[in-house]
Amino acid sequence: MKKLIILAFAFCLVGSYHRLSAQEATVTVLYTSSVRGVTFSEEGGNEKRVFAGLTLPQEGQLRLTRGNTARLLYRNQTITLEGPALYTMTELRQRTKEATSEGFLSRFWSFVSNSIKDTDNAEQVERYHRRYLTNARAGISGFVGRESAISAPRYLTQAMDSPHLTFKWDSVAHPHGYHFTITKETAAEPVFSAVTKASELSLDLSELLLEPSAIYVWKVSARQADRSALESSMYYFSYEPDAEEYVAEIKEDDDFKQLSSQERQLYLLYRLEEGGLLHRAYRQYQELSADSSREAYLYRKLFVSFLARMDALEEAKSLVQ
Amino acid sequence: MINRIIQPHSLIITGLIFLFIWFLNLIRLNMHYIDPFNNGLKDYEITDIVYAYMEGQPLPAEETELPIVLVHTGDPDRAAIARLINRLGAAGAAAIGIDLFFDRLKEPKADSLLRQSLAQNPSVVLACELHGLSGDHEGFSSWVGVDAYFSEHAQLGYVNFPANRTKVIRLFSPWEPVAQDSIPAFATALLEAYRPNSTQALRRRGKAVESIHFARHAGDFVHHPQQRLLDSLSLDEVRQIVEGKIVLAGYVPMQGRGDPLKDRHYTPLNQSYGNKAIPDMYGLVIHANVITMVLNGQYINTLPKWLNWAILLVFCYLNVLLIHWIYDDFNEVFHGITRGLQIVEFILLFFLISFLFYKFRLDLDFGLGILALLLAYDIIMIYESLIRKRIPAIDRIPEEIPLKKRPTPIPEEEE
């Protein structure tokens, strides 16, 4: 009996060692439809953009904005994701494990049973042709532009640190004004709704009781005389009043301290953009390019480039002029 | 016991079956144009079904390393390719394969930029094509597809694959003799540039051609359009993607985009294994599959020919023995039992071959075995009702081999 207990204990020990030493498979990004619309964030961290070839950490969440797709590889299984959506890594791993639990026997059986079902010959197709009409088509889908009727600058997305914000969009025909809404990503009813004649709207986010770090969507539409509506895309953002801590962390970094004052500004701008604090970066650019010094000229050029990246081409053009 | 297993008539029938298969083979060789069944399935193997319908076995974590990045160049612009090579080199790519032919000089500035980028990045492999098969089929006289202006500064790898008229690519030849030299295939050259000892196992196997283990579709590799690596991502980001990896650049648009026939080929992954289908895999992805196979050591194993033949003969003989026994002892229900037996055996064989390939990548060449199983019934019928009755010499052969009987000991009488 004693020997048996020792043997069982040793077996458990070996088993648990094997389990611990087994390397957890990594999640590799195989493809993203764009380099902007897919981001990853670890708990408490900022969102980083995701592109094919990256290996994602074990914990965190992956966000895809509307119209974006991504394909991941985990344990030799590909997972295709479509936006808009937010996925936790645990959920993705679980989903793949469920998909891979199918063994050879069940694969073989499903092949054989499908083969038995799919015995359609030419005569059957002729006799019951309507059943088979949807199996093939000779033609292609029509092409259509993906852009929305109303576009807005991209710096009004992702993390917003300032409560005072002016939402802007491109002007279109608006006989009944613009209908502007802010909705929590997971909710059906908007938390804020307004109708305005101007193509911008200033708001104090602190008065809207937005939950910090929760995802919100802002959208604008303009109803036309024929009752149709021109609409913008859905712009995702979060209200992050504590973002100053992130900036302070960057400034405390040893590498940052070793830089010259001008390099520090450039580095900070880069980190803000990378960290998803686009509006903060926008304000920083505005501030640095405001005066008429020689440095301001350089910042103005960088600001133009930033605005071009943010799809704010009209604003960039006005700055160049 | 031995005389029950070794039966002369069953041996003759087995011989007849293989003789008949040999005869059928002659017809196939000479008259395949009037043989639509054989022509339609000329390049079909049972293992194709495993590829097309049953693959996707999860791999252990340590086997999922994927050091390959595919880059879609679109319609290639030489100046852009030069920029791409420079950027990949600066980002630390271990080997860069350009699956495009630069066979003529086109525009001096772009050509010069490309040549310069090749000179600066020694890990680039350019695609070329084998040319001029010698009369004895033992080698090639030269390679074509790359102008000497570029080839002076890059390694070359041929992109030819052996395939018959159906153009299904399932084999790859690692090295080929060209003139007095030997040059590597595109994938082999990239492997040697990536990790010089990575082709040792391939060399040790010493096979003139290897079956390709197709483990992945295009969508299972890391994939970028060229423009993204050049303009949309910073050098640091490109480094995160390609550092220490093999980058394959060529025509490989994402699914549903680009030209579905340009540089696309048939492989065993095609779900329409009877042909008449759209080619399923871009050339670049085939190279990527070869590289993955060699790096992971996941070769397709085959039995030695003699062993394969031995198994075939034993299998065929045992079937003949069994069916012959049914013919002799259950003559009234012979047809039903034999046909049922054939169906059951066929399913079991199909399962066994698929399982061996799925689990151990063992490609059991058992086509002849299945044909022999199908023919056994008819040949036994012909033999028993025609041959044996018309040829008395055969009919005089005994049913069992007469063995010398041991003298049975006489029990001692009790006194």
XYZ file of C-alpha atoms in Angstrom:
736
model
C 0.000 0.000 0.000
C 2.803 2.357 0.984
C 4.587 1.642 -2.299
C 1.407 2.361 -4.173
C 1.001 5.770 -2.505
C 4.635 6.654 -3.258
C 4.168 5.561 -6.843
C 0.991 7.637 -7.232
C 2.713 10.640 -5.667
C 5.689 10.303 -8.044
C 3.313 9.999 -10.966
C 1.478 13.188 -9.951
C 4.816 14.980 -9.488
C 6.049 13.996 -12.944
C 2.693 14.931 -14.442
C 2.600 18.368 -12.873
C 6.255 19.009 -13.830
C 5.433 18.070 -17.396
C 2.431 20.390 -17.339
C 4.456 23.272 -15.905
C 7.358 22.793 -18.272
C 5.050 22.610 -21.313
C 5.495 25.829 -23.209
C 2.268 27.762 -23.780
C 1.680 28.292 -27.476
C 1.994 31.847 -28.724
C -0.567 33.830 -30.684
C 0.916 35.177 -33.906
C -0.759 37.797 -36.062
C -0.832 36.554 -39.663
C -2.701 39.353 -41.359
C -4.433 42.660 -40.664
C -6.464 44.517 -43.256
C -4.867 47.831 -42.249
C -2.163 49.045 -39.909
C -4.526 51.425 -38.149
C -7.695 49.606 -37.292
C -6.361 46.779 -35.115
C -4.959 47.535 -31.664
C -3.870 45.550 -28.625
C -3.791 46.626 -25.005
C -2.653 44.922 -21.837
C -4.464 45.618 -18.609
C -3.766 49.190 -17.543
C -1.660 49.838 -20.634
C -2.213 51.898 -23.727
C -3.376 50.548 -27.031
C -0.659 49.622 -29.498
C -1.228 49.046 -33.155
C -1.121 45.477 -34.341
C 0.249 44.253 -37.660
C 1.094 40.880 -39.211
C 4.184 39.189 -37.806
C 3.722 40.329 -34.191
C 3.452 37.842 -31.362
C 0.776 38.897 -28.896
C 1.196 38.616 -25.121
C -0.802 35.937 -23.299
C -3.063 38.446 -21.553
C -4.757 41.535 -22.892
C -7.414 42.516 -25.360
C -7.568 43.008 -29.076
C -9.744 45.678 -30.635
C -10.817 45.874 -34.262
C -12.555 48.964 -35.538
C -15.346 48.810 -38.087
C -14.451 47.347 -41.468
C -11.168 45.821 -40.294
C -10.263 42.163 -40.235
C -7.391 40.252 -38.701
C -6.192 36.654 -38.835
C -4.308 35.058 -35.961
C -2.469 31.769 -35.594
C -2.690 29.791 -32.377
C -1.704 26.122 -32.063
C -1.655 25.763 -35.840
C -5.228 27.002 -36.089
C -6.122 30.251 -37.779
C -8.729 32.517 -36.245
C -10.360 35.186 -38.379
C -11.723 38.248 -36.584
C -13.900 41.040 -37.887
C -14.471 44.507 -36.489
C -15.991 46.287 -34.757
C -15.267 44.022 -31.817
C -13.231 43.602 -28.691
C -11.703 40.205 -27.877
C -9.837 39.070 -24.774
C -6.893 36.743 -25.355
C -8.340 34.168 -22.968
C -11.541 34.069 -25.008
C -9.583 33.642 -28.267
C -7.463 30.801 -26.898
C -10.546 29.069 -25.563
C -12.282 29.358 -28.908
C -9.327 27.769 -30.711
C -8.994 24.936 -28.219
C -12.622 24.051 -28.802
C -12.068 24.052 -32.560
C -8.958 21.852 -32.373
C -10.386 19.194 -30.075
C -11.642 17.251 -33.114
C -9.578 14.092 -33.598
C -8.765 12.030 -36.679
C -11.691 9.658 -36.202
C -14.304 12.406 -36.199
C -12.644 14.114 -39.205
C -12.626 10.805 -41.074
C -16.220 10.093 -40.162
C -17.423 13.538 -41.226
C -15.618 13.101 -44.575
C -17.233 9.684 -45.157
C -20.716 10.851 -44.115
C -20.446 13.968 -46.302
C -19.307 11.799 -49.206
C -22.386 9.638 -48.742
C -24.600 12.731 -48.790
C -22.814 14.418 -51.733
C -23.534 11.872 -54.405
C -25.190 14.237 -56.842
C -24.652 13.249 -60.440
C -25.400 15.221 -63.594
C -28.802 13.585 -63.962
C -29.875 14.653 -60.483
C -28.723 18.209 -61.131
C -30.846 18.261 -64.284
C -33.897 16.784 -62.588
C -33.802 18.933 -59.451
C -31.978 21.892 -60.927
C -33.460 24.511 -58.581
C -31.835 22.875 -55.574
C -28.471 23.350 -57.209
C -28.931 26.857 -58.558
C -27.205 28.583 -55.670
C -24.053 26.439 -55.791
C -22.364 28.405 -58.566
C -22.650 31.839 -60.078
C -20.904 33.454 -63.000
C -20.342 37.086 -62.087
C -18.608 39.231 -59.517
C -19.737 41.628 -56.811
C -19.905 45.266 -57.776
C -17.238 47.569 -56.418
C -18.118 50.304 -54.001
C -16.031 52.858 -52.137
C -15.610 52.104 -48.455
C -15.520 55.752 -47.389
C -18.483 57.093 -45.488
C -20.399 60.105 -46.701
C -19.219 62.200 -43.752
C -15.599 61.882 -42.675
C -13.880 63.177 -39.560
C -10.269 63.506 -38.418
C -8.812 60.428 -36.773
C -7.302 62.366 -33.871
C -10.844 62.448 -32.477
C -10.642 58.715 -31.820
C -8.868 56.415 -29.318
C -7.887 57.865 -25.932
C -9.199 61.376 -25.132
C -7.483 62.900 -22.123
C -9.015 66.364 -22.123
C -12.637 66.930 -21.028
C -12.970 69.932 -23.340
C -13.276 68.624 -26.818
C -14.484 69.913 -30.150
C -15.832 67.174 -32.414
C -15.418 68.127 -36.089
C -16.469 66.577 -39.363
C -16.528 67.451 -43.039
C -19.382 69.622 -44.155
C -22.130 68.054 -46.308
C -25.654 69.129 -47.277
C -27.680 69.231 -44.045
C -31.136 70.717 -44.581
C -32.264 69.426 -41.182
C -28.931 69.907 -39.363
C -26.446 67.277 -38.192
C -27.552 64.618 -35.737
C -24.641 63.899 -33.373
C -24.612 60.989 -30.904
C -22.257 59.433 -28.371
C -23.113 55.835 -27.438
C -21.412 53.347 -25.184
C -20.064 50.528 -27.390
C -22.125 47.873 -25.660
C -25.322 49.944 -25.265
C -28.189 50.608 -27.638
C -29.244 54.046 -26.361
C -26.918 57.037 -26.745
C -25.529 58.769 -23.650
C -25.570 62.055 -25.533
C -27.509 63.224 -28.532
C -27.736 66.654 -30.157
C -28.747 68.367 -33.389
C -26.524 71.153 -34.643
C -26.238 73.351 -37.705
C -22.447 73.700 -37.580
C -20.024 70.986 -38.641
C -18.482 70.919 -35.190
C -19.658 70.584 -31.629
C -17.833 71.491 -28.431
C -18.472 69.368 -25.380
C -17.307 68.991 -21.819
C -16.862 65.234 -21.463
C -16.633 65.466 -17.672
C -20.280 66.557 -17.609
C -21.431 63.476 -19.507
C -20.486 61.077 -16.716
C -18.538 58.860 -19.096
C -16.920 55.840 -17.481
C -13.131 56.166 -17.635
C -11.531 53.644 -20.042
C -14.912 52.412 -21.318
C -15.317 52.397 -25.095
C -17.700 54.917 -26.645
C -18.670 55.577 -30.219
C -19.414 58.947 -31.737
C -21.265 59.301 -34.972
C -22.860 62.027 -37.011
C -25.569 61.897 -39.672
C -27.329 64.427 -41.857
C -30.876 63.707 -42.975
C -31.536 64.833 -46.529
C -34.642 66.370 -48.106
C -35.525 63.022 -49.745
C -35.448 61.395 -46.264
C -32.230 59.529 -46.998
C -29.342 60.134 -44.577
C -25.640 60.775 -45.071
C -23.672 59.142 -42.272
C -20.186 59.135 -40.845
C -18.274 56.015 -39.808
C -18.397 55.009 -36.166
C -15.511 56.655 -34.332
C -14.382 54.752 -31.250
C -12.910 56.583 -28.299
C -12.424 56.327 -24.570
C -12.267 59.065 -21.991
C -8.938 58.820 -20.132
C -8.654 61.700 -17.658
C -5.645 59.982 -16.027
C -3.520 60.036 -19.177
C -1.268 62.641 -17.565
C 0.248 59.799 -15.536
C 1.261 58.092 -18.782
C 2.973 61.288 -19.958
C 4.683 61.660 -16.573
C 5.956 58.065 -16.860
C 7.477 58.817 -20.265
C 9.172 61.896 -18.852
C 10.579 59.916 -15.923
C 12.160 57.388 -18.250
C 15.993 57.396 -18.161
C 16.230 57.321 -21.940
C 13.975 60.365 -22.134
C 16.136 62.298 -19.696
C 19.247 61.706 -21.790
C 17.689 63.423 -24.814
C 18.145 67.080 -25.714
C 15.146 69.364 -25.157
C 14.159 69.334 -28.841
C 14.596 65.566 -29.075
C 12.401 65.232 -25.985
C 9.552 67.038 -27.717
C 9.850 64.856 -30.799
C 10.073 61.687 -28.714
C 7.054 62.681 -26.664
C 5.027 63.362 -29.805
C 6.006 59.978 -31.169
C 5.076 58.184 -27.933
C 1.748 59.996 -27.670
C 0.794 58.951 -31.180
C 1.993 55.396 -30.634
C 0.168 55.240 -27.318
C -3.143 56.224 -28.905
C -3.305 59.667 -27.249
C -3.951 61.219 -30.619
C -5.847 64.259 -29.418
C -3.155 64.988 -26.870
C -0.556 64.755 -29.661
C -2.730 67.071 -31.775
C -2.813 69.717 -29.035
C 0.915 69.342 -28.464
C 1.599 69.940 -32.159
C -0.704 72.985 -32.107
C 1.147 74.426 -29.148
C 4.632 73.804 -30.559
C 3.889 75.202 -34.001
C 2.067 78.296 -32.760
C 4.884 80.871 -32.631
C 7.117 82.084 -35.448
C 10.447 80.679 -34.242
C 12.682 78.473 -36.394
C 11.810 75.374 -34.350
C 8.120 76.151 -34.785
C 8.613 75.903 -38.541
C 9.926 72.350 -38.145
C 7.036 71.440 -35.834
C 4.568 72.920 -38.324
C 5.935 70.607 -41.028
C 5.626 67.654 -38.666
C 2.123 68.800 -37.742
C 1.129 68.778 -41.431
C 2.426 65.247 -41.745
C 0.545 64.234 -38.579
C -2.700 65.729 -39.898
C -2.249 63.875 -43.177
C -1.875 60.638 -41.216
C -5.038 61.522 -39.304
C -7.069 61.958 -42.526
C -7.447 65.693 -41.766
C -6.294 66.803 -45.194
C -8.214 70.102 -45.297
C -6.700 71.162 -41.990
C -3.231 70.129 -43.211
C -3.736 72.121 -46.408
C -4.766 75.246 -44.506
C -1.642 74.964 -42.364
C 0.601 74.728 -45.434
C -1.016 77.802 -46.960
C -1.270 -25.554 -41.290
C 1.282 -24.590 -43.999
C -0.542 -26.568 -46.658
C -3.726 -24.645 -45.839
C -1.982 -21.318 -46.366
C 0.149 -22.158 -49.396
C -2.261 -23.304 -52.058
C -1.034 -23.685 -55.643
C -4.231 -22.481 -57.322
C -4.367 -19.338 -55.197
C -0.742 -18.655 -56.089
C -1.572 -18.993 -59.792
C -4.579 -16.669 -59.428
C -2.408 -14.066 -57.641
C 0.061 -14.294 -60.506
C -2.763 -13.858 -63.001
C -4.057 -10.787 -61.171
C -0.675 -9.061 -61.345
C -0.307 -10.138 -64.959
C -3.653 -8.560 -65.708
C -2.667 -5.339 -63.866
C 0.521 -5.229 -65.894
C -1.574 -5.620 -69.036
C -3.928 -2.820 -67.915
C -0.913 -0.661 -67.298
C 0.183 -1.176 -70.896
C -3.215 0.024 -72.076
C -2.951 3.054 -69.801
C 0.435 3.954 -71.210
C -0.527 3.640 -74.841
C -4.212 4.499 -74.979
C -4.861 6.933 -72.172
C -6.687 9.252 -74.589
C -9.560 6.780 -74.777
C -9.544 6.172 -71.054
C -11.484 9.070 -69.503
C -11.709 7.495 -66.032
C -8.000 7.036 -65.739
C -7.304 10.362 -67.419
C -9.625 12.248 -65.096
C -8.049 10.792 -61.988
C -4.562 10.488 -63.410
C -2.984 12.364 -60.585
C -5.225 11.385 -57.711
C -3.933 9.811 -54.500
C -5.884 8.788 -51.420
C -3.616 11.004 -49.350
C -4.995 14.019 -51.260
C -8.234 13.535 -49.348
C -6.329 13.756 -46.079
C -4.812 17.039 -47.254
C -8.029 18.466 -48.587
C -10.495 17.376 -45.908
C -8.825 16.074 -42.780
C -5.763 18.250 -42.140
C -5.575 20.746 -39.329
C -4.191 18.657 -36.510
C -3.036 20.987 -33.718
C 0.738 21.042 -33.313
C 2.627 21.198 -30.021
C 3.796 24.715 -29.167
C 7.429 24.110 -30.061
C 6.492 23.116 -33.605
C 4.474 26.203 -34.399
C 7.471 28.445 -35.003
C 6.951 30.043 -38.370
C 10.047 31.903 -39.561
C 8.514 32.870 -42.901
C 7.027 36.167 -44.026
C 5.272 36.511 -47.387
C 5.359 39.850 -49.185
C 3.046 40.608 -52.094
C 4.892 42.731 -54.625
C 1.982 43.109 -57.045
C 3.167 43.828 -60.564
C 6.837 44.198 -59.802
C 8.526 47.582 -60.086
C 12.314 47.127 -59.988
C 12.987 50.373 -58.132
C 10.450 49.412 -55.463
C 11.943 45.908 -55.216
C 15.354 47.532 -54.690
C 13.904 49.646 -51.868
C 12.224 46.573 -50.403
C 15.483 44.590 -50.399
C 17.325 47.467 -48.721
C 14.648 47.849 -46.078
C 14.450 44.131 -45.338
C 18.245 43.958 -45.158
C 18.332 46.923 -42.760
C 15.626 45.307 -40.640
C 17.719 42.150 -40.263
C 15.944 39.600 -42.471
C 18.023 36.401 -42.439
C 17.240 35.460 -46.049
C 15.314 37.270 -48.770
C 13.831 35.328 -51.678
C 12.647 37.298 -54.699
C 10.390 35.029 -56.747
C 10.434 37.291 -59.806
C 12.368 36.969 -63.040
C 14.693 39.825 -63.992
C 15.572 38.427 -67.379
C 16.232 41.631 -69.316
C 17.509 45.080 -68.528
C 14.612 47.513 -68.710
C 15.179 50.958 -67.306
C 18.761 52.030 -66.468
C 17.989 53.863 -63.228
C 15.756 51.153 -61.744
C 18.081 48.371 -62.938
C 21.051 50.109 -61.391
C 19.219 50.580 -58.077
C 18.261 46.910 -58.033
C 21.801 45.775 -58.789
C 23.124 48.043 -56.043
C 20.660 46.690 -53.493
C 21.618 43.118 -54.439
C 25.302 43.922 -54.004
C 24.629 45.372 -50.554
C 22.515 42.447 -49.331
C 24.288 39.109 -49.719
C 21.380 37.077 -48.331
C 19.171 37.632 -51.387
C 18.158 34.655 -53.528
C 16.796 35.343 -57.020
C 14.513 33.002 -58.941
C 15.773 31.388 -62.140
C 14.545 28.642 -64.456
C 16.276 25.446 -65.582
C 16.876 25.207 -69.304
C 18.136 22.708 -71.884
C 17.496 19.176 -70.605
C 20.336 16.928 -71.709
C 19.670 14.021 -74.079
C 20.203 11.414 -71.357
C 17.896 13.354 -68.966
C 20.737 13.534 -66.452
C 21.024 17.317 -66.147
C 20.492 20.736 -67.696
C 22.746 22.822 -69.884
C 21.985 26.229 -68.317
C 19.627 28.397 -66.325
C 17.605 31.347 -67.641
C 15.381 34.077 -66.219
C 17.989 36.394 -64.645
C 20.218 38.798 -66.494
C 23.923 38.474 -65.655
C 23.792 42.142 -64.590
C 21.839 41.001 -61.503
C 22.926 37.390 -61.100
C 26.540 38.431 -60.449
C 25.447 39.848 -57.113
C 22.907 37.324 -55.881
C 22.491 33.645 -55.190
C 20.216 31.797 -57.578
C 17.590 29.127 -57.000
C 15.471 27.483 -59.670
C 11.707 27.599 -59.308
C 10.882 24.526 -61.433
C 8.801 21.710 -59.941
C 8.309 18.252 -61.440
C 4.696 17.787 -62.590
C 2.887 15.855 -65.307
C 0.262 17.222 -67.693
C -2.254 17.727 -64.898
C 0.246 20.203 -63.389
C -0.392 19.008 -59.842
C 2.681 19.910 -57.842
C 3.485 17.335 -55.188
C 7.248 16.859 -55.606
C 10.268 19.064 -55.188
C 13.804 18.498 -56.392
C 16.327 20.014 -53.948
C 19.354 20.237 -56.254
C 19.875 19.783 -59.985
C 23.027 19.427 -62.087
C 23.453 22.356 -64.464
C 26.394 22.121 -66.880
C 29.354 21.108 -64.681
C 27.803 22.513 -61.549
C 24.888 21.780 -59.241
C 22.431 24.508 -58.345
C 19.859 24.517 -55.558
C 16.117 24.940 -55.807
C 14.762 28.328 -54.696
C 13.652 26.916 -51.335
C 16.954 25.061 -50.812
C 18.972 28.201 -51.579
C 16.906 30.199 -49.092
C 17.337 27.546 -46.414
C 21.100 27.580 -46.945
C 21.141 31.370 -46.669
C 18.934 31.254 -43.580
C 20.764 28.550 -41.650
C 23.588 26.749 -43.488
C 23.092 23.475 -41.609
C 19.327 23.389 -42.142
C 19.661 21.327 -45.329
C 21.913 18.649 -43.786
C 19.022 16.278 -43.115
C 17.754 16.852 -46.633
C 21.183 15.957 -48.036
C 21.440 12.889 -45.801
C 18.140 11.582 -47.155
C 19.837 11.647 -50.568
C 16.622 11.543 -52.554
C 16.524 13.063 -56.008
C 12.985 14.294 -55.346
C 11.051 14.753 -52.127
C 7.283 14.714 -51.755
C 6.164 18.091 -50.435
C 4.306 18.061 -47.141
C 1.686 20.760 -47.719
C 0.895 21.986 -44.261
C -0.337 25.524 -44.899
C -2.367 27.690 -47.231
C -1.341 31.275 -48.058
C -3.534 32.557 -45.250
C -1.600 30.542 -42.673
C 1.589 32.540 -43.199
C 2.427 36.058 -42.046
C 1.513 38.205 -45.011
C 2.150 41.848 -45.963
C 1.686 43.905 -49.093
C 5.004 45.410 -50.199
C 3.772 48.988 -49.778
C 3.045 48.439 -46.115
C 6.624 47.389 -45.360
C 7.994 50.281 -47.403
C 5.829 53.169 -46.266
C 3.267 52.405 -43.594
C 5.475 50.805 -40.958
C 8.545 52.248 -39.259
C 11.883 50.439 -39.563
C 11.529 49.296 -35.951
C 8.176 47.759 -36.736
C 9.510 46.076 -39.876
C 12.337 44.727 -37.719
C 9.801 43.170 -35.348
C 8.301 41.353 -38.312
C 11.305 40.153 -40.306
C 14.365 40.048 -38.057
C 16.036 36.648 -38.307
C 13.354 35.344 -40.669
C 13.022 34.198 -44.254
C 11.163 36.742 -46.361
C 9.597 35.536 -49.598
C 8.596 38.294 -52.000
C 6.533 37.682 -55.120
C 3.026 37.556 -56.474
C 0.819 36.494 -53.566
C -2.272 38.702 -53.198
C -4.703 38.117 -50.369
C -7.559 35.707 -50.861
C -10.212 37.051 -53.208
C -7.935 39.730 -54.645
C -5.520 39.800 -57.555
C -5.412 37.458 -60.502
C -6.544 33.954 -59.466
C -4.608 32.311 -62.299
C -1.310 34.184 -62.230
C 1.454 31.968 -60.813
C -1.159 29.669 -59.259
C -0.841 25.903 -59.356
C -2.690 22.743 -58.423
C -1.626 21.025 -55.207
C -3.034 18.127 -53.164
C -4.783 20.731 -50.984
C -7.280 21.332 -53.790
C -10.657 20.089 -52.592
C -11.626 19.234 -56.139
C -9.140 16.359 -56.333
C -10.639 15.043 -59.572
C -9.309 18.156 -61.370
C -11.384 20.660 -63.426
C -10.799 23.159 -60.653
C -9.217 26.568 -60.188
C -5.546 26.236 -59.231
C -5.347 26.579 -55.495
C -1.889 27.777 -54.487
C 0.458 30.601 -55.453
C 3.998 29.554 -56.364
C 5.424 31.532 -53.472
C 3.287 29.584 -50.999
C 4.540 26.291 -52.443
C 8.118 27.440 -51.771
C 7.041 28.437 -48.250
C 5.587 24.967 -47.664
C 8.830 23.321 -48.810
C 10.833 25.528 -46.438
C 8.475 24.769 -43.540
C 8.731 21.043 -44.237
C 12.540 21.037 -44.254
C 12.871 23.284 -41.190
C 10.449 21.194 -39.126
C 11.850 17.931 -40.502
C 8.300 16.919 -41.479
C 9.204 14.879 -44.539
C 6.785 12.509 -46.169
C 7.957 8.969 -45.557
C 7.587 6.109 -47.988
C 8.298 2.406 -47.600
C 11.188 0.859 -49.519
C 9.941 -0.445 -52.870
C 10.652 -4.092 -52.053
C 8.693 -3.847 -48.801
C 5.809 -2.128 -50.555
C 5.713 -4.894 -53.162
C 5.971 -7.579 -50.498
C 2.991 -6.097 -48.616
C 1.023 -5.831 -51.871
C 1.709 -9.458 -52.791
C 0.840 -10.768 -49.343
C -2.322 -8.653 -49.241
C -3.426 -9.814 -52.673
C -2.604 -13.468 -51.946
C -4.502 -13.496 -48.622
C -7.534 -12.019 -50.353
C -7.376 -14.593 -53.114
C -7.056 -17.345 -50.501
C -10.075 -16.039 -48.612
C -12.245 -15.466 -51.681
C -11.207 -18.822 -53.113
C -12.191 -20.517 -49.877
C -15.585 -18.757 -49.986
C -15.941 -19.906 -53.632
C -15.259 -23.517 -52.672
C -17.198 -23.736 -49.428
C -20.042 -21.200 -49.813
C -20.605 -21.318 -53.545
C -24.267 -20.333 -53.379
C -23.650 -17.052 -51.532
C -20.238 -16.429 -53.073
C -21.216 -13.237 -54.932
C -22.857 -11.484 -52.011
C -20.162 -12.336 -49.468
C -17.306 -11.408 -51.803
C -18.759 -8.055 -52.832
C -19.522 -7.208 -49.186
C -16.021 -8.218 -48.212
C -14.538 -5.996 -50.908
C -16.508 -2.971 -49.720
C -15.544 -3.511 -46.075
C -11.897 -4.057 -46.972
C -11.887 -0.985 -49.199
C -13.205 1.225 -46.373
C -10.719 -0.259 -43.900
C -7.856 0.244 -46.324
C -8.925 3.804 -46.989
C -9.048 4.435 -43.255
C -5.661 2.819 -42.664
C -3.918 4.719 -45.469
C -5.451 8.026 -44.359
C -4.569 7.366 -40.725
C -0.941 6.453 -41.483
C -0.549 9.581 -43.553
C -2.309 11.818 -41.032
C -0.416 10.571 -37.996
C 2.986 9.542 -39.354
C 3.120 11.206 -42.809
C 3.638 7.694 -44.185
C 2.557 7.625 -47.813
C 1.603 4.006 -48.437
C 1.440 3.350 -52.179
C -1.480 0.927 -52.148
C -3.246 1.733 -55.407
C -2.292 -1.633 -56.877
C -3.496 -3.371 -53.730
C -6.959 -1.858 -54.137
C -7.023 -2.760 -57.821
C -5.955 -6.303 -56.969
C -8.736 -6.501 -54.385
C -11.296 -5.425 -56.987
C -9.974 -7.865 -59.603
C -9.656 -10.884 -57.302
C -13.353 -11.779 -57.558
C -13.483 -11.713 -61.366
C -10.179 -13.448 -61.911
C -11.180 -16.292 -59.574
C -14.410 -16.682 -61.536
C -12.560 -16.724 -64.872
C -9.955 -19.125 -63.519
C -12.419 -21.585 -62.054
C -15.038 -21.569 -64.801
C -12.829 -21.165 -67.845
C -9.102 -21.729 -67.425
C -9.223 -24.719 -65.125
C -11.880 -26.478 -67.147
C -10.133 -25.925 -70.505
C -6.553 -26.687 -69.463
C -6.345 -30.165 -67.950
C -2.730 -29.698 -66.871
C -3.805 -26.895 -64.531
C -6.756 -28.857 -63.292
C -4.433 -31.710 -62.341
C -2.535 -29.464 -59.913
C -3.521 -30.538 -56.396
C -5.565 -28.194 -54.198
C -2.968 -28.304 -51.416
C 0.754 -28.946 -51.373
C 1.170 -32.577 -50.362
C 3.415 -32.618 -47.324
C 5.193 -35.676 -46.011
C 3.209 -36.956 -43.106
C 5.074 -37.787 -39.922
C 4.650 -41.386 -38.948
C 2.157 -41.452 -36.125
C 3.577 -43.245 -33.087
C 1.873 -46.548 -32.390
C 0.583 -46.652 -28.845
C 2.238 -49.331 -26.811
C -0.081 -52.047 -25.744
C -0.444 -52.475 -22.040
C 0.608 -55.722 -20.807
